[in-house]
């Protein structure tokens, strides 16, 4: 690690850090996801067996995390585009960051039941 | 006194008689870094600009494709519990969803690969480490894109 960095902190830097971290995580999942989908060329049984693990409560929680990463990366990506191409973008980057966080929280609240409902029924009975 | 003569020759009266005249002009000195026939047309190209633009354009398309994909797979119609071979076969019976998934595969893989290329360039400091990490990245990316494309194009609902 370089000693004495120029990192400034606050919304600008932390959104950049989060964009990188979520981007790398999504990319690694994408490799796995293409491989598991490729099992449809092997046999229906093998595909369904692997997809069954996606329906377990623990993986459902990971899916909720994946949705969180994708939604943040998507919303913050639109903010980056606005900063780059909209003349007033750089001036409003902080306000846009907090808008991103607000929309993200609303969408994540909305995703709780659809993504985790199945796992809750498995764990606690329907 | 003879100021006009001094500026014309470039040699002041102190140095003596002017060396260069209209009939005996000074040798032409080539400008530094001047483009010659031997200079390559372009040493770098616009790859980084194209990559920067690609991230933004593909990003906008991916927002629609991926969020739509999440809605279909994880939210609508029972969420993840409905997914199985039959569900995939039903969706890929339509060319619309085949094109959707193919476009999503290519754009997401290239978008992610370019993102990771940037991350490697930023953090891997030794040239050898960068070479190996990027070699691994490009190999895995080409393999995954080709595998996914093959699966979408050769999908057989009656495999068994």
PDB file of C-alpha atoms in Angstrom, chain B residues 36-155:
ATOM      1  CA  UNK B  36       8.247  11.605 -40.381  1.00  0.00           C
ATOM      2  CA  UNK B  37       7.707   8.627 -42.657  1.00  0.00           C
ATOM      3  CA  UNK B  38       9.251   6.390 -40.011  1.00  0.00           C
ATOM      4  CA  UNK B  39       6.900   7.535 -37.223  1.00  0.00           C
ATOM      5  CA  UNK B  40       4.022   5.095 -36.608  1.00  0.00           C
ATOM      6  CA  UNK B  41       0.665   6.549 -37.581  1.00  0.00           C
ATOM      7  CA  UNK B  42      -0.493   6.439 -33.982  1.00  0.00           C
ATOM      8  CA  UNK B  43       1.351   5.174 -30.961  1.00  0.00           C
ATOM      9  CA  UNK B  44      -1.650   4.651 -28.674  1.00  0.00           C
ATOM     10  CA  UNK B  45      -4.977   4.942 -30.378  1.00  0.00           C
ATOM     11  CA  UNK B  46      -8.236   5.694 -28.655  1.00  0.00           C
ATOM     12  CA  UNK B  47      -8.747   2.381 -26.853  1.00  0.00           C
ATOM     13  CA  UNK B  48      -9.114   3.888 -23.374  1.00  0.00           C
ATOM     14  CA  UNK B  49     -11.623   6.457 -24.640  1.00  0.00           C
ATOM     15  CA  UNK B  50     -13.624   3.706 -26.360  1.00  0.00           C
ATOM     16  CA  UNK B  51     -13.515   1.601 -23.164  1.00  0.00           C
ATOM     17  CA  UNK B  52     -14.667   4.555 -21.057  1.00  0.00           C
ATOM     18  CA  UNK B  53     -17.571   5.243 -23.421  1.00  0.00           C
ATOM     19  CA  UNK B  54     -18.452   1.531 -23.625  1.00  0.00           C
ATOM     20  CA  UNK B  55     -18.786   1.338 -19.816  1.00  0.00           C
ATOM     21  CA  UNK B  56     -21.377   4.129 -19.848  1.00  0.00           C
ATOM     22  CA  UNK B  57     -23.357   2.980 -22.893  1.00  0.00           C
ATOM     23  CA  UNK B  58     -23.408  -0.707 -21.902  1.00  0.00           C
ATOM     24  CA  UNK B  59     -24.201   0.362 -18.329  1.00  0.00           C
ATOM     25  CA  UNK B  60     -27.429   2.082 -19.392  1.00  0.00           C
ATOM     26  CA  UNK B  61     -28.529  -0.971 -21.425  1.00  0.00           C
ATOM     27  CA  UNK B  62     -27.541  -3.342 -18.593  1.00  0.00           C
ATOM     28  CA  UNK B  63     -29.648  -1.436 -16.047  1.00  0.00           C
ATOM     29  CA  UNK B  64     -32.724  -2.341 -18.113  1.00  0.00           C
ATOM     30  CA  UNK B  65     -31.644  -5.900 -19.006  1.00  0.00           C
ATOM     31  CA  UNK B  66     -30.400  -6.940 -15.547  1.00  0.00           C
ATOM     32  CA  UNK B  67     -33.174  -5.366 -13.465  1.00  0.00           C
ATOM     33  CA  UNK B  68     -35.706  -6.933 -15.839  1.00  0.00           C
ATOM     34  CA  UNK B  69     -33.898 -10.256 -15.417  1.00  0.00           C
ATOM     35  CA  UNK B  70     -34.008  -9.935 -11.603  1.00  0.00           C
ATOM     36  CA  UNK B  71     -37.724  -9.108 -11.694  1.00  0.00           C
ATOM     37  CA  UNK B  72     -38.495 -12.170 -13.817  1.00  0.00           C
ATOM     38  CA  UNK B  73     -36.235 -14.621 -11.990  1.00  0.00           C
ATOM     39  CA  UNK B  74     -36.448 -13.486  -8.350  1.00  0.00           C
ATOM     40  CA  UNK B  75     -39.629 -11.443  -7.901  1.00  0.00           C
ATOM     41  CA  UNK B  76     -42.506 -12.299 -10.247  1.00  0.00           C
ATOM     42  CA  UNK B  77     -44.489 -15.526 -10.244  1.00  0.00           C
ATOM     43  CA  UNK B  78     -43.158 -17.169  -7.072  1.00  0.00           C
ATOM     44  CA  UNK B  79     -39.590 -15.791  -7.235  1.00  0.00           C
ATOM     45  CA  UNK B  80     -36.699 -18.232  -7.312  1.00  0.00           C
ATOM     46  CA  UNK B  81     -38.888 -21.243  -6.389  1.00  0.00           C
ATOM     47  CA  UNK B  82     -40.349 -21.556  -9.929  1.00  0.00           C
ATOM     48  CA  UNK B  83     -36.959 -21.797 -11.667  1.00  0.00           C
ATOM     49  CA  UNK B  84     -36.068 -25.154 -13.198  1.00  0.00           C
ATOM     50  CA  UNK B  85     -35.302 -26.767 -16.526  1.00  0.00           C
ATOM     51  CA  UNK B  86     -38.949 -26.414 -17.625  1.00  0.00           C
ATOM     52  CA  UNK B  87     -38.941 -22.679 -16.851  1.00  0.00           C
ATOM     53  CA  UNK B  88     -35.727 -22.131 -18.850  1.00  0.00           C
ATOM     54  CA  UNK B  89     -37.128 -24.162 -21.759  1.00  0.00           C
ATOM     55  CA  UNK B  90     -40.303 -22.102 -21.747  1.00  0.00           C
ATOM     56  CA  UNK B  91     -38.429 -18.815 -21.827  1.00  0.00           C
ATOM     57  CA  UNK B  92     -35.876 -19.817 -24.479  1.00  0.00           C
ATOM     58  CA  UNK B  93     -38.682 -21.025 -26.773  1.00  0.00           C
ATOM     59  CA  UNK B  94     -39.068 -17.334 -27.590  1.00  0.00           C
ATOM     60  CA  UNK B  95     -36.401 -15.584 -29.713  1.00  0.00           C
ATOM     61  CA  UNK B  96     -37.086 -12.400 -27.727  1.00  0.00           C
ATOM     62  CA  UNK B  97     -35.724 -13.905 -24.500  1.00  0.00           C
ATOM     63  CA  UNK B  98     -32.872 -15.618 -26.365  1.00  0.00           C
ATOM     64  CA  UNK B  99     -31.749 -12.231 -27.718  1.00  0.00           C
ATOM     65  CA  UNK B 100     -32.323 -10.632 -24.302  1.00  0.00           C
ATOM     66  CA  UNK B 101     -30.109 -13.209 -22.552  1.00  0.00           C
ATOM     67  CA  UNK B 102     -27.470 -13.205 -25.302  1.00  0.00           C
ATOM     68  CA  UNK B 103     -27.177  -9.408 -25.224  1.00  0.00           C
ATOM     69  CA  UNK B 104     -27.084  -9.438 -21.422  1.00  0.00           C
ATOM     70  CA  UNK B 105     -24.353 -12.117 -21.428  1.00  0.00           C
ATOM     71  CA  UNK B 106     -22.087 -10.261 -23.854  1.00  0.00           C
ATOM     72  CA  UNK B 107     -22.577  -6.779 -22.411  1.00  0.00           C
ATOM     73  CA  UNK B 108     -22.280  -7.899 -18.776  1.00  0.00           C
ATOM     74  CA  UNK B 109     -19.160 -10.002 -19.423  1.00  0.00           C
ATOM     75  CA  UNK B 110     -17.403  -7.254 -21.399  1.00  0.00           C
ATOM     76  CA  UNK B 111     -18.506  -4.576 -18.900  1.00  0.00           C
ATOM     77  CA  UNK B 112     -17.255  -6.686 -15.990  1.00  0.00           C
ATOM     78  CA  UNK B 113     -14.025  -7.686 -17.749  1.00  0.00           C
ATOM     79  CA  UNK B 114     -13.180  -4.070 -18.500  1.00  0.00           C
ATOM     80  CA  UNK B 115     -14.004  -3.119 -14.924  1.00  0.00           C
ATOM     81  CA  UNK B 116     -11.693  -5.798 -13.546  1.00  0.00           C
ATOM     82  CA  UNK B 117      -8.987  -4.751 -16.056  1.00  0.00           C
ATOM     83  CA  UNK B 118      -9.153  -1.272 -14.508  1.00  0.00           C
ATOM     84  CA  UNK B 119      -8.971  -2.712 -10.994  1.00  0.00           C
ATOM     85  CA  UNK B 120      -5.924  -4.849 -11.933  1.00  0.00           C
ATOM     86  CA  UNK B 121      -4.211  -1.852 -13.545  1.00  0.00           C
ATOM     87  CA  UNK B 122      -4.830   0.148 -10.364  1.00  0.00           C
ATOM     88  CA  UNK B 123      -3.649  -2.321  -7.737  1.00  0.00           C
ATOM     89  CA  UNK B 124      -1.211  -4.825  -9.318  1.00  0.00           C
ATOM     90  CA  UNK B 125       2.063  -2.941  -9.355  1.00  0.00           C
ATOM     91  CA  UNK B 126       4.551  -5.556 -10.636  1.00  0.00           C
ATOM     92  CA  UNK B 127       4.460  -5.920 -14.450  1.00  0.00           C
ATOM     93  CA  UNK B 128       4.555  -9.713 -14.161  1.00  0.00           C
ATOM     94  CA  UNK B 129       1.587  -9.795 -11.773  1.00  0.00           C
ATOM     95  CA  UNK B 130      -0.436  -7.563 -14.101  1.00  0.00           C
ATOM     96  CA  UNK B 131       0.428  -9.761 -17.073  1.00  0.00           C
ATOM     97  CA  UNK B 132      -0.699 -12.946 -15.354  1.00  0.00           C
ATOM     98  CA  UNK B 133      -3.834 -11.485 -13.784  1.00  0.00           C
ATOM     99  CA  UNK B 134      -4.949  -9.963 -17.079  1.00  0.00           C
ATOM    100  CA  UNK B 135      -4.101 -13.149 -18.963  1.00  0.00           C
ATOM    101  CA  UNK B 136      -6.256 -15.105 -16.526  1.00  0.00           C
ATOM    102  CA  UNK B 137      -9.030 -12.504 -16.786  1.00  0.00           C
ATOM    103  CA  UNK B 138      -9.100 -12.514 -20.599  1.00  0.00           C
ATOM    104  CA  UNK B 139      -8.979 -16.320 -20.770  1.00  0.00           C
ATOM    105  CA  UNK B 140     -11.862 -16.712 -18.316  1.00  0.00           C
ATOM    106  CA  UNK B 141     -13.866 -13.981 -20.068  1.00  0.00           C
ATOM    107  CA  UNK B 142     -13.502 -15.478 -23.569  1.00  0.00           C
ATOM    108  CA  UNK B 143     -14.291 -18.956 -22.228  1.00  0.00           C
ATOM    109  CA  UNK B 144     -17.420 -17.819 -20.374  1.00  0.00           C
ATOM    110  CA  UNK B 145     -18.778 -15.712 -23.262  1.00  0.00           C
ATOM    111  CA  UNK B 146     -18.276 -18.567 -25.726  1.00  0.00           C
ATOM    112  CA  UNK B 147     -19.783 -21.152 -23.355  1.00  0.00           C
ATOM    113  CA  UNK B 148     -22.848 -19.007 -22.645  1.00  0.00           C
ATOM    114  CA  UNK B 149     -23.363 -18.209 -26.332  1.00  0.00           C
ATOM    115  CA  UNK B 150     -23.075 -21.890 -27.230  1.00  0.00           C
ATOM    116  CA  UNK B 151     -25.618 -22.826 -24.552  1.00  0.00           C
ATOM    117  CA  UNK B 152     -28.175 -20.261 -25.746  1.00  0.00           C
ATOM    118  CA  UNK B 153     -27.791 -21.224 -29.429  1.00  0.00           C
ATOM    119  CA  UNK B 154     -27.716 -25.020 -28.975  1.00  0.00           C
ATOM    120  CA  UNK B 155     -30.342 -25.308 -26.212  1.00  0.00           C
TER     121      UNK B 155
END
